[in-house]
Tab-separated table of C-alpha atoms in Angstrom:
chain	number	residue	atom	x	y	z
Z	813	MET	CA	172.021	31.608	130.080
Z	814	LYS	CA	171.069	28.703	127.372
Z	815	LYS	CA	168.762	27.612	130.308
Z	816	LYS	CA	167.005	31.058	130.689
Z	817	LEU	CA	166.421	31.587	126.664
Z	818	THR	CA	165.280	28.133	126.823
Z	819	ILE	CA	162.881	28.798	129.487
Z	820	PHE	CA	161.416	32.196	127.958
Z	821	LEU	CA	160.952	30.495	124.181
Z	822	THR	CA	158.773	27.310	125.947
Z	823	ALA	CA	157.239	30.226	127.642
Z	824	SER	CA	156.377	32.118	124.672
Z	825	ILE	CA	154.648	29.523	122.349
Z	826	LEU	CA	152.952	28.783	125.804
Z	827	LEU	CA	151.569	32.056	125.557
Z	828	ALA	CA	150.885	32.516	121.439
Z	829	ALA	CA	149.236	28.820	121.163
Z	830	VAL	CA	146.502	30.125	124.628
Z	831	GLY	CA	146.441	33.142	122.931
Z	832	MET	CA	145.736	31.375	119.258
Z	833	GLU	CA	142.852	28.816	121.208
Z	834	THR	CA	141.166	31.644	122.443
Z	835	ALA	CA	140.778	33.789	119.040
Z	836	CYS	CA	139.910	30.830	117.224
Z	837	THR	CA	136.005	29.195	116.875
Z	838	LYS	CA	135.095	25.658	116.816
Z	839	GLY	CA	132.136	25.638	114.966
Z	840	GLY	CA	130.107	27.880	118.241
Z	841	THR	CA	128.001	30.998	118.583
Z	842	LEU	CA	129.939	33.664	116.539
Z	843	THR	CA	130.118	36.268	118.882
Z	844	THR	CA	131.948	40.382	118.706
Z	845	ILE	CA	134.942	41.306	117.657
Z	846	THR	CA	134.694	45.187	119.444
Z	847	GLY	CA	132.111	47.814	119.851
Z	848	SER	CA	128.927	48.533	118.028
Z	849	ARG	CA	127.691	44.773	116.546
Z	850	TYR	CA	124.009	44.073	114.550
Z	851	THR	CA	122.704	41.175	113.793
Z	852	ILE	CA	121.382	40.550	109.998
Z	853	THR	CA	119.097	37.905	108.984
Z	854	ALA	CA	117.058	37.359	105.357
Z	855	ALA	CA	114.395	34.367	104.642
Z	856	ALA	CA	115.444	33.598	100.601
Z	857	SER	CA	112.709	33.061	97.425
Z	858	ALA	CA	113.283	32.826	93.628
Z	859	LYS	CA	109.955	35.441	94.253
Z	860	GLN	CA	112.161	38.388	96.105
Z	861	LEU	CA	114.096	38.372	92.475
Z	862	VAL	CA	112.662	41.159	90.299
Z	863	PRO	CA	111.036	39.782	87.644
Z	864	ALA	CA	110.330	36.711	89.755
Z	865	ILE	CA	111.144	33.542	88.520
Z	866	ASP	CA	109.070	30.195	88.622
Z	867	THR	CA	110.529	28.007	91.589
Z	868	SER	CA	110.132	26.919	94.711
Z	869	SER	CA	114.018	27.312	95.966
Z	870	THR	CA	114.765	29.367	99.062
Z	871	GLY	CA	117.538	29.914	100.795
Z	872	SER	CA	118.030	31.841	104.500
Z	873	LEU	CA	121.514	33.915	105.577
Z	874	THR	CA	122.308	34.520	109.322
Z	875	GLY	CA	125.012	36.698	110.683
Z	876	LEU	CA	126.332	39.259	112.635
Z	877	TYR	CA	128.221	42.595	111.707
Z	878	ASP	CA	130.851	44.311	113.394
Z	879	GLU	CA	130.970	47.726	112.817
Z	880	ASP	CA	134.093	49.324	114.518
Z	881	ALA	CA	136.003	45.756	112.646
Z	882	ASN	CA	133.998	46.486	109.621
Z	883	ILE	CA	133.540	42.759	109.564
Z	884	PHE	CA	130.248	40.711	108.042
Z	885	THR	CA	130.469	36.880	109.160
Z	886	TYR	CA	127.424	35.175	107.615
Z	887	THR	CA	126.053	31.358	107.385
Z	888	LEU	CA	123.788	30.869	104.071
Z	889	SER	CA	122.114	27.764	103.401
Z	890	TRP	CA	120.003	27.080	100.530
Z	891	ASN	CA	117.133	24.417	99.250
Z	892	ASP	CA	115.830	22.586	96.642
Z	893	LEU	CA	118.056	25.907	93.809
Z	894	TRP	CA	117.197	23.131	91.332
Z	895	LYS	CA	115.350	19.659	90.038
Z	896	ASP	CA	117.350	16.349	89.711
Z	897	SER	CA	116.008	16.573	85.762
Z	898	ARG	CA	117.778	20.240	85.325
Z	899	LYS	CA	121.523	20.253	87.524
Z	900	ASP	CA	122.938	23.106	88.023
Z	901	THR	CA	125.969	24.299	90.084
Z	902	ILE	CA	126.445	27.776	92.038
Z	903	THR	CA	128.748	30.267	90.396
Z	904	SER	CA	128.741	33.183	93.369
Z	905	ILE	CA	126.916	34.660	95.931
Z	906	SER	CA	126.127	38.485	95.187
Z	907	PHE	CA	125.000	41.513	97.242
Z	908	TYR	CA	123.338	44.978	96.062
Z	909	GLY	CA	121.948	47.413	97.345
Z	910	PRO	CA	120.605	50.597	97.460
Z	911	ALA	CA	117.089	48.884	97.232
Z	912	ASN	CA	114.351	47.655	98.686
Z	913	ALA	CA	111.989	45.090	98.479
Z	914	GLY	CA	110.501	44.806	95.263
Z	915	ALA	CA	113.189	47.138	93.106
Z	916	ASN	CA	116.854	45.907	91.800
Z	917	GLY	CA	120.463	47.998	93.431
Z	918	GLN	CA	123.406	48.805	92.190
Z	919	LEU	CA	126.106	45.224	92.207
Z	920	VAL	CA	127.823	46.377	95.103
Z	921	ARG	CA	129.900	42.767	95.704
Z	922	THR	CA	130.369	39.079	94.147
Z	923	LEU	CA	131.957	36.938	96.504
Z	924	PRO	CA	133.442	33.459	93.665
Z	925	PHE	CA	132.169	30.120	95.535
Z	926	VAL	CA	130.571	26.940	93.360
Z	927	ASN	CA	128.924	23.583	94.565
Z	928	PRO	CA	126.642	21.959	92.865
Z	929	ASN	CA	124.521	20.910	95.553
Z	930	LYS	CA	120.500	22.119	95.333
Z	931	ALA	CA	120.663	21.598	99.024
Z	932	GLY	CA	123.410	23.152	101.487
Z	933	SER	CA	124.734	25.729	103.558
Z	934	ILE	CA	128.159	27.537	103.723
Z	935	ASN	CA	129.556	30.367	106.729
Z	936	LEU	CA	130.909	32.743	105.269
Z	937	GLY	CA	132.154	37.048	104.962
Z	938	LEU	CA	132.970	40.684	103.764
Z	939	SER	CA	135.888	41.539	105.386
Z	940	GLY	CA	139.387	43.190	104.618
Z	941	ASN	CA	139.975	44.830	100.914
Z	942	ASN	CA	136.788	42.854	100.413
Z	943	GLY	CA	134.541	44.355	102.983
Z	944	LEU	CA	131.801	47.482	102.838
Z	945	LYS	CA	133.788	51.007	102.393
Z	946	GLY	CA	131.744	54.567	102.995
Z	947	ASN	CA	127.988	55.244	102.218
Z	948	GLU	CA	127.900	51.501	102.137
Z	949	ILE	CA	127.902	50.580	106.225
Z	950	ASN	CA	124.596	53.284	105.768
Z	951	ASP	CA	123.173	51.230	103.503
Z	952	PHE	CA	123.611	48.401	104.710
Z	953	LEU	CA	123.094	49.373	108.198
Z	954	ALA	CA	119.574	50.555	106.809
Z	955	GLY	CA	118.368	47.471	105.510
Z	956	THR	CA	118.782	48.433	101.739
Z	957	TYR	CA	120.541	45.257	101.245
Z	958	TYR	CA	119.372	41.578	99.359
Z	959	PHE	CA	121.635	38.911	98.376
Z	960	THR	CA	121.604	36.397	95.302
Z	961	VAL	CA	122.739	33.413	95.256
Z	962	ASN	CA	123.524	33.107	91.138
Z	963	THR	CA	124.351	29.875	89.520
Z	964	LYS	CA	125.248	28.721	86.080
Z	965	ARG	CA	121.837	28.590	85.183
Z	966	TYR	CA	120.573	31.561	86.947
Z	967	GLY	CA	123.867	34.541	86.193
Z	968	THR	CA	121.367	37.111	87.714
Z	969	GLY	CA	119.890	34.821	90.772
Z	970	ILE	CA	117.995	32.103	91.116
Z	971	ILE	CA	117.119	33.582	94.444
Z	972	ARG	CA	117.023	36.516	96.640
Z	973	GLY	CA	116.871	37.565	100.019
Z	974	GLN	CA	116.468	41.312	101.948
Z	975	LEU	CA	118.303	42.050	104.585
Z	976	SER	CA	117.558	42.888	107.973
Z	977	VAL	CA	119.578	44.427	110.381
Z	978	GLN	CA	118.437	44.294	114.180
Z	979	LYS	CA	121.140	46.468	116.247
Z	980	GLN	CA	122.031	44.101	119.418
């Protein structure tokens, strides 16, 4: 009886380990969990802010949205957010909508994120309680959302990028 229990427990642990291994990514390509998915991209700059600010700061966002699972995972990159003589710190990433380029929308989500580097990248996501809900999903998929990277000095954004949505 003990031998059967030991074999059963060992097999269960091995199956669980294999399941966790196949569910994890190791920095590779993002893949969908379930059905309909979309590629999300954006090129960001200070010139897209309304009103625009005069900096050479830029950024980009690339990600995937899985509609059935309501999960948006993305990589955000930024460059030259400030000059060394005017050091600043990133405080958050915000999503706004609905709004087309050149117009401001309502704040939809803010993700607190602190980073003292003027250039870098990070992988983030919106899901679960922080995921998109109701009409937000329709507006997001219509490409009427944009993001801002916010800093201590520029609390409403130092760069802005209009999201482009492409169904796969």
